[in-house]
Short mmCIF file of C-alpha atoms in Angstrom, two decimals:
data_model
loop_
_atom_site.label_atom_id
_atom_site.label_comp_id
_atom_site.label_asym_id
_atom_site.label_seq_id
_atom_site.Cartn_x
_atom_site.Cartn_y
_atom_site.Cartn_z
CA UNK R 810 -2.87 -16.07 -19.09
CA UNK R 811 -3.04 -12.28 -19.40
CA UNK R 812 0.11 -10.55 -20.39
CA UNK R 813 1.68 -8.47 -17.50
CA UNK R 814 1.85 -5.57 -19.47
CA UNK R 815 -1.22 -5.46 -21.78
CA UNK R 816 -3.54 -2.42 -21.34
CA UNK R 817 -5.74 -2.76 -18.19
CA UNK R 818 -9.03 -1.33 -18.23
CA UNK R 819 -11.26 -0.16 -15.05
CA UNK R 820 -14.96 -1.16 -15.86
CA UNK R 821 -17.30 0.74 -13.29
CA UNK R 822 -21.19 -0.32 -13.35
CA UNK R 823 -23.07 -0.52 -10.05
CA UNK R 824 -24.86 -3.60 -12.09
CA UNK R 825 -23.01 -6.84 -11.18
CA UNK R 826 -24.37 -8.72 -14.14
CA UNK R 827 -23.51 -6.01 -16.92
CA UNK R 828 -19.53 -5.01 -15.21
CA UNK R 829 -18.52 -8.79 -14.48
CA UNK R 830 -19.78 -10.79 -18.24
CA UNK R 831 -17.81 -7.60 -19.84
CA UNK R 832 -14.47 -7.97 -17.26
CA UNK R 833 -14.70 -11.60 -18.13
CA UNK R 834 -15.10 -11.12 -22.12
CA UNK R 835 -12.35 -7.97 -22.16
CA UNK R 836 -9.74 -10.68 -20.07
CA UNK R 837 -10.69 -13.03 -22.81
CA UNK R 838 -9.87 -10.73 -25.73
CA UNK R 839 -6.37 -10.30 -23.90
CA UNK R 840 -6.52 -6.83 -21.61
CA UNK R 841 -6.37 -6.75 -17.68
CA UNK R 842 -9.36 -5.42 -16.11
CA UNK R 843 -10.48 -4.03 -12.50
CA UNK R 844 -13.74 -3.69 -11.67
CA UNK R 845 -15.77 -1.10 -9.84
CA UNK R 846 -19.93 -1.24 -8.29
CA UNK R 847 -19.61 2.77 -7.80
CA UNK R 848 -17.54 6.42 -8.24
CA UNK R 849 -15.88 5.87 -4.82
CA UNK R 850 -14.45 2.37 -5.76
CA UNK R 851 -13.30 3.69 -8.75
CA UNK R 852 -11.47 6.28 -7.44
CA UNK R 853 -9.42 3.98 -4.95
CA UNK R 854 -8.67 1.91 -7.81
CA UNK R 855 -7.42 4.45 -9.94
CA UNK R 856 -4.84 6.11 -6.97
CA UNK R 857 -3.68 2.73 -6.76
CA UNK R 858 -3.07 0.61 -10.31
CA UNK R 859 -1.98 1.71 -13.90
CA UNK R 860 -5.23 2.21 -15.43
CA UNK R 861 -5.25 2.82 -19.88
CA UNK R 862 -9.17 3.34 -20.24
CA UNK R 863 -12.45 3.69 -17.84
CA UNK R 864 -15.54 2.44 -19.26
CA UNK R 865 -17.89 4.68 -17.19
CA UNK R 866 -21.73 4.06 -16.71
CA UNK R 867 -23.11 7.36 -16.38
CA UNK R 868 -26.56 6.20 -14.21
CA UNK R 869 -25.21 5.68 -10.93
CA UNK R 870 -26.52 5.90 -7.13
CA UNK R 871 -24.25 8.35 -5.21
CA UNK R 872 -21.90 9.86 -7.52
CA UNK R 873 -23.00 9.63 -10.62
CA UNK R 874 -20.59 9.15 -13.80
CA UNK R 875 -20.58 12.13 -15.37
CA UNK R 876 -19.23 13.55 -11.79
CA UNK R 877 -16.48 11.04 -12.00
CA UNK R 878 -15.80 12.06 -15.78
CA UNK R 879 -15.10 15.40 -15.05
CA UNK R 880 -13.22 14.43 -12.62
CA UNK R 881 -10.80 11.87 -14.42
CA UNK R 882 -10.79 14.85 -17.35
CA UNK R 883 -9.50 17.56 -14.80
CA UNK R 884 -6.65 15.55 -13.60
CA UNK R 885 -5.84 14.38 -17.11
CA UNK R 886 -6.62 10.56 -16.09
CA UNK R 887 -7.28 7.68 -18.53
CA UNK R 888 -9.41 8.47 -21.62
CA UNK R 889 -13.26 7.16 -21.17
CA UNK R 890 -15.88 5.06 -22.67
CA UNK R 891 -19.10 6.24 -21.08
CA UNK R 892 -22.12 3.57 -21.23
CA UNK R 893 -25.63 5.80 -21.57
CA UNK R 894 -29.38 4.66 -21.43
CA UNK R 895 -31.12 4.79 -24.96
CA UNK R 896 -32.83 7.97 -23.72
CA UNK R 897 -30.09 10.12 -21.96
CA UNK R 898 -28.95 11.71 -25.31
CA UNK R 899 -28.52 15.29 -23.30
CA UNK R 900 -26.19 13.02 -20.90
CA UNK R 901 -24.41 11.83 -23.85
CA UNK R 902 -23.77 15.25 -25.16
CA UNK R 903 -22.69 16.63 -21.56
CA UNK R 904 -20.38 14.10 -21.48
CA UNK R 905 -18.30 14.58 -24.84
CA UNK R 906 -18.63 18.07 -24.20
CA UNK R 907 -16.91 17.19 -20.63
CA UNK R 908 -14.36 15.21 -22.53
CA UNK R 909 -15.58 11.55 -22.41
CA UNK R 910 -13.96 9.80 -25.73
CA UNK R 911 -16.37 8.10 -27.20
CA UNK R 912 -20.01 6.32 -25.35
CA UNK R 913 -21.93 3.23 -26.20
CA UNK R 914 -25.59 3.10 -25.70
CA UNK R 915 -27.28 0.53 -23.63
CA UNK R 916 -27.72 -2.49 -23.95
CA UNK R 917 -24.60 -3.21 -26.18
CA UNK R 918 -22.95 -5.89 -27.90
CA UNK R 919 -19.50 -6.67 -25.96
CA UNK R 920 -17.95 -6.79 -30.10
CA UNK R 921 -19.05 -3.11 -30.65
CA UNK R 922 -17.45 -2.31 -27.12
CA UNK R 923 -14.28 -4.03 -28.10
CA UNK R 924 -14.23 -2.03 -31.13
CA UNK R 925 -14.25 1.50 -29.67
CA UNK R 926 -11.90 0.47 -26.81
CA UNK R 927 -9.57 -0.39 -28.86
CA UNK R 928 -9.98 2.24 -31.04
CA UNK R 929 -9.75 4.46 -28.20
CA UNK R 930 -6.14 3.30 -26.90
CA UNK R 931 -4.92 3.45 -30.53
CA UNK R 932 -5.75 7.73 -30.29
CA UNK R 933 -4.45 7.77 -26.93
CA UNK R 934 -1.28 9.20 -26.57
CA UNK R 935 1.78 6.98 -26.13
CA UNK R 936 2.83 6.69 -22.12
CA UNK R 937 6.32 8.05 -21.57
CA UNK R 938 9.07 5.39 -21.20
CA UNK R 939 10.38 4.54 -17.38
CA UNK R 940 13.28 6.43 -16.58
CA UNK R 941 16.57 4.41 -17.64
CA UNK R 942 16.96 3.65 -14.17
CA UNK R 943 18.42 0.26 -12.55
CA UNK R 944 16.27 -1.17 -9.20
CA UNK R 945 16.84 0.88 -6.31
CA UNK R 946 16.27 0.56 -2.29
CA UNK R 947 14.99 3.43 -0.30
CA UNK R 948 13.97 2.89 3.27
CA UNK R 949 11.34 -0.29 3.54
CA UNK R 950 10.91 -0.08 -0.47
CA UNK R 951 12.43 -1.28 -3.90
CA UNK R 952 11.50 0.63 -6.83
CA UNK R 953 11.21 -1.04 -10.37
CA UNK R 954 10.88 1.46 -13.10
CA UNK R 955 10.92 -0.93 -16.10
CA UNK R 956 7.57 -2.78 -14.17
CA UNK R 957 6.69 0.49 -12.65
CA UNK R 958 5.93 -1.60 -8.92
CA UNK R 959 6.75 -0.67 -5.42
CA UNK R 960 7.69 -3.78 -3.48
CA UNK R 961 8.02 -3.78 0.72
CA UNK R 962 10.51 -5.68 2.77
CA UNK R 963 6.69 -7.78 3.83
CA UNK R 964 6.52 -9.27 0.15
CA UNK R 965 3.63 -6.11 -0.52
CA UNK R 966 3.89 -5.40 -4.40
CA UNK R 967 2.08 -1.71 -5.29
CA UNK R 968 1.55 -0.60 -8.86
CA UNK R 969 2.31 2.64 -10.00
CA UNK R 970 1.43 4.64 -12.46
CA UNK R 971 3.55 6.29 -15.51
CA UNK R 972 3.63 10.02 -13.76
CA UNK R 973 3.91 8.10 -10.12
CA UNK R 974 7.00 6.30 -11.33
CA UNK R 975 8.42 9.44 -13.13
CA UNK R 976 8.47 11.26 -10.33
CA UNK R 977 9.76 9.24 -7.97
CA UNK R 978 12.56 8.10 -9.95
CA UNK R 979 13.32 12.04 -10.14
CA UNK R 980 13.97 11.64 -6.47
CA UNK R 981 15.48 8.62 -6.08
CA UNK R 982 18.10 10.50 -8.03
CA UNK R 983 18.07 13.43 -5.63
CA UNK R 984 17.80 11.72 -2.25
CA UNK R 985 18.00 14.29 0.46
CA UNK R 986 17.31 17.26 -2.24
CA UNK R 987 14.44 20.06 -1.93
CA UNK R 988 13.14 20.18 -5.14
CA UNK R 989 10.51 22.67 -5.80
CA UNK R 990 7.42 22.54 -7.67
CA UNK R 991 9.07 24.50 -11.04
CA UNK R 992 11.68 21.78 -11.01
CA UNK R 993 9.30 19.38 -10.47
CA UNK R 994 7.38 20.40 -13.16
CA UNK R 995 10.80 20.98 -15.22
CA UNK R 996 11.63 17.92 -14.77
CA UNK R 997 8.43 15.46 -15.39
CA UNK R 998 7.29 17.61 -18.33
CA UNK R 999 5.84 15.34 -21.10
CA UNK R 1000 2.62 17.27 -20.43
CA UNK R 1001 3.54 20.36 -20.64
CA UNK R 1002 0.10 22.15 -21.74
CA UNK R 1003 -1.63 20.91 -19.16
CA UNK R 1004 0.90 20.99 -16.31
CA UNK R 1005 0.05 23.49 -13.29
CA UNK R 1006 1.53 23.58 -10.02
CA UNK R 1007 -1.23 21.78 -8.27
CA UNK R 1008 -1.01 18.43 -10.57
CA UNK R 1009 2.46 18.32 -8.79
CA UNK R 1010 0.74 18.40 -5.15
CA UNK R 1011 -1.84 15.62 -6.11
CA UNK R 1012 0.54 13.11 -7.58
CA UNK R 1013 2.59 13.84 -3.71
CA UNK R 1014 -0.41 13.14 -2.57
CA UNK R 1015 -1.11 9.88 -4.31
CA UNK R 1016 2.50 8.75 -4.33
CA UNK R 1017 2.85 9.52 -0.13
CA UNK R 1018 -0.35 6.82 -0.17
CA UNK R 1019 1.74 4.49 -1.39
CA UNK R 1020 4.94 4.50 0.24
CA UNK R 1021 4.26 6.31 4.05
CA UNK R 1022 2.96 4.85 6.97
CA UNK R 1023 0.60 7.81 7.80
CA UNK R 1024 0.43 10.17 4.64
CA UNK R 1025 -1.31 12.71 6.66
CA UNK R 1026 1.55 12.88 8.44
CA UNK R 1027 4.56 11.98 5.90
CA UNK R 1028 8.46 10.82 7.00
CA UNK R 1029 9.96 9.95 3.49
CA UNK R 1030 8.12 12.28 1.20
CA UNK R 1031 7.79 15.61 3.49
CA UNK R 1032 7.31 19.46 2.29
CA UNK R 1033 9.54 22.05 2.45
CA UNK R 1034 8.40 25.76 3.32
CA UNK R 1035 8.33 27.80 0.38
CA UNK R 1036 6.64 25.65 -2.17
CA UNK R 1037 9.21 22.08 -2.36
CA UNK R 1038 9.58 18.40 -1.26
CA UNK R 1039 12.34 16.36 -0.39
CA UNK R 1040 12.76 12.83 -0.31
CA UNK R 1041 14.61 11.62 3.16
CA UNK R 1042 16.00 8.46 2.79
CA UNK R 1043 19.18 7.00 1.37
CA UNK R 1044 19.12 5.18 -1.73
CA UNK R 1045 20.96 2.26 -2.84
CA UNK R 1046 20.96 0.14 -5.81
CA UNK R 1047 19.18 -2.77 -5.52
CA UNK R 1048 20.52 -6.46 -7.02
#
């Protein structure tokens, strides 16, 4: 069985018999894997689960993967292994230069990908610890920090990931509390080069997915005018 908590990595090839052999042979070797047939797939799974590296095939119908690259690199997502066609050296380069990790040229040997994977997650940067934070109950919800999972009064368990959880145990300790985007910022700061005001608004965004009814239209997680957000609910400690 796959350990809970070993690295889980998001394999997205729109070629069935290339992303499910190498899900199968990475669950062997002892890491979780999700698998994804295009950009928009990828991008639902990546809102939703803890995700520690993308392998990302760049030759794709619709969005392609360098799209999708530039996209995880802009809002500083999981470091990437990008899978290139023998002749697409100019994709290649476009991709390091967009900040792809490292790339493997097709066809591979599933060793050689093993390899730079884990090479890859040794350079990656350490996720932050979970708050020190016991279970707590908030409306419908329990949050876990040490597991980093959402779980519903209906038995529905939700991932989250390591800023998702940060945050949100920020205001499970200030139920009730308009916290503005500075504090915000203040206060999940582990990322401090990179952190704008906008990174604040998209993990909202991707955290109201997760816990409202109708996140166009949030009652837990609402905005404040003049720049905050405040978390209505009470909050209890959970046993």
């Amino acid at each position: 069985m796959t350990d809970p908590i070993a690295p889980q990595i998001l394999i997205v090839d729109d070629a069935r018999d290339i992303r499910e052999p190498l899900g199968q042979y990475l669950r062997k070797q002892g890491f979780r894997t999700r698998l994804a047939a295009h950009a928009a797939e990828a991008r639902e799974i990546l809102a939703e689960a803890s995700i520690h590296l993308v392998v990302l095939d760049i030759m794709m119908p619709g969005e392609d993967g360098l799209s999708l690259c530039r996209w995880l690199v802009a809002h500083d997502g999981p470091p990437v292994l990008l899978l290139t066609a023998m002749a697409d050296e100019t994709d290649r380069i476009v991709g390091l230069e967009l900040g792809a990790d490292d790339y493997l040229i097709k066809p591979f040997n599933p060793r050689e990908l093993l390899a730079r994977a884990r090479a890859i997650l040794r350079r990656a940067p350490p996720e932050a610890a979970p708050p020190p934070s016991s279970k707590r109950r908030f409306a419908d919800w329990t949050h876990d920090p040490d597991v980093m999972k959402l779980t519903h009064e209906d038995g529905r368990s939700i991932d989250l990931t390591t800023a998702e959880n940060r945050l949100l145990a920020i205001f499970l300790d200030q139920p009730r509390t308009v916290l503005t985007r500075a504090t915000l910022l203040d206060l999940t700061a582990g990322r401090e080069a990179k952190a704008y005001d906008r990174a604040i608004d998209n993990q909202i965004s991707r955290l109201r997915r997760k816990v409202e009814d109708d996140p166009k239209n949030p009652r837990l997680l609402v905005t404040e005018w003049g720049g905050g957000y405040r978390l209505v609910a009470n909050v209890t400690e959970a046993d």
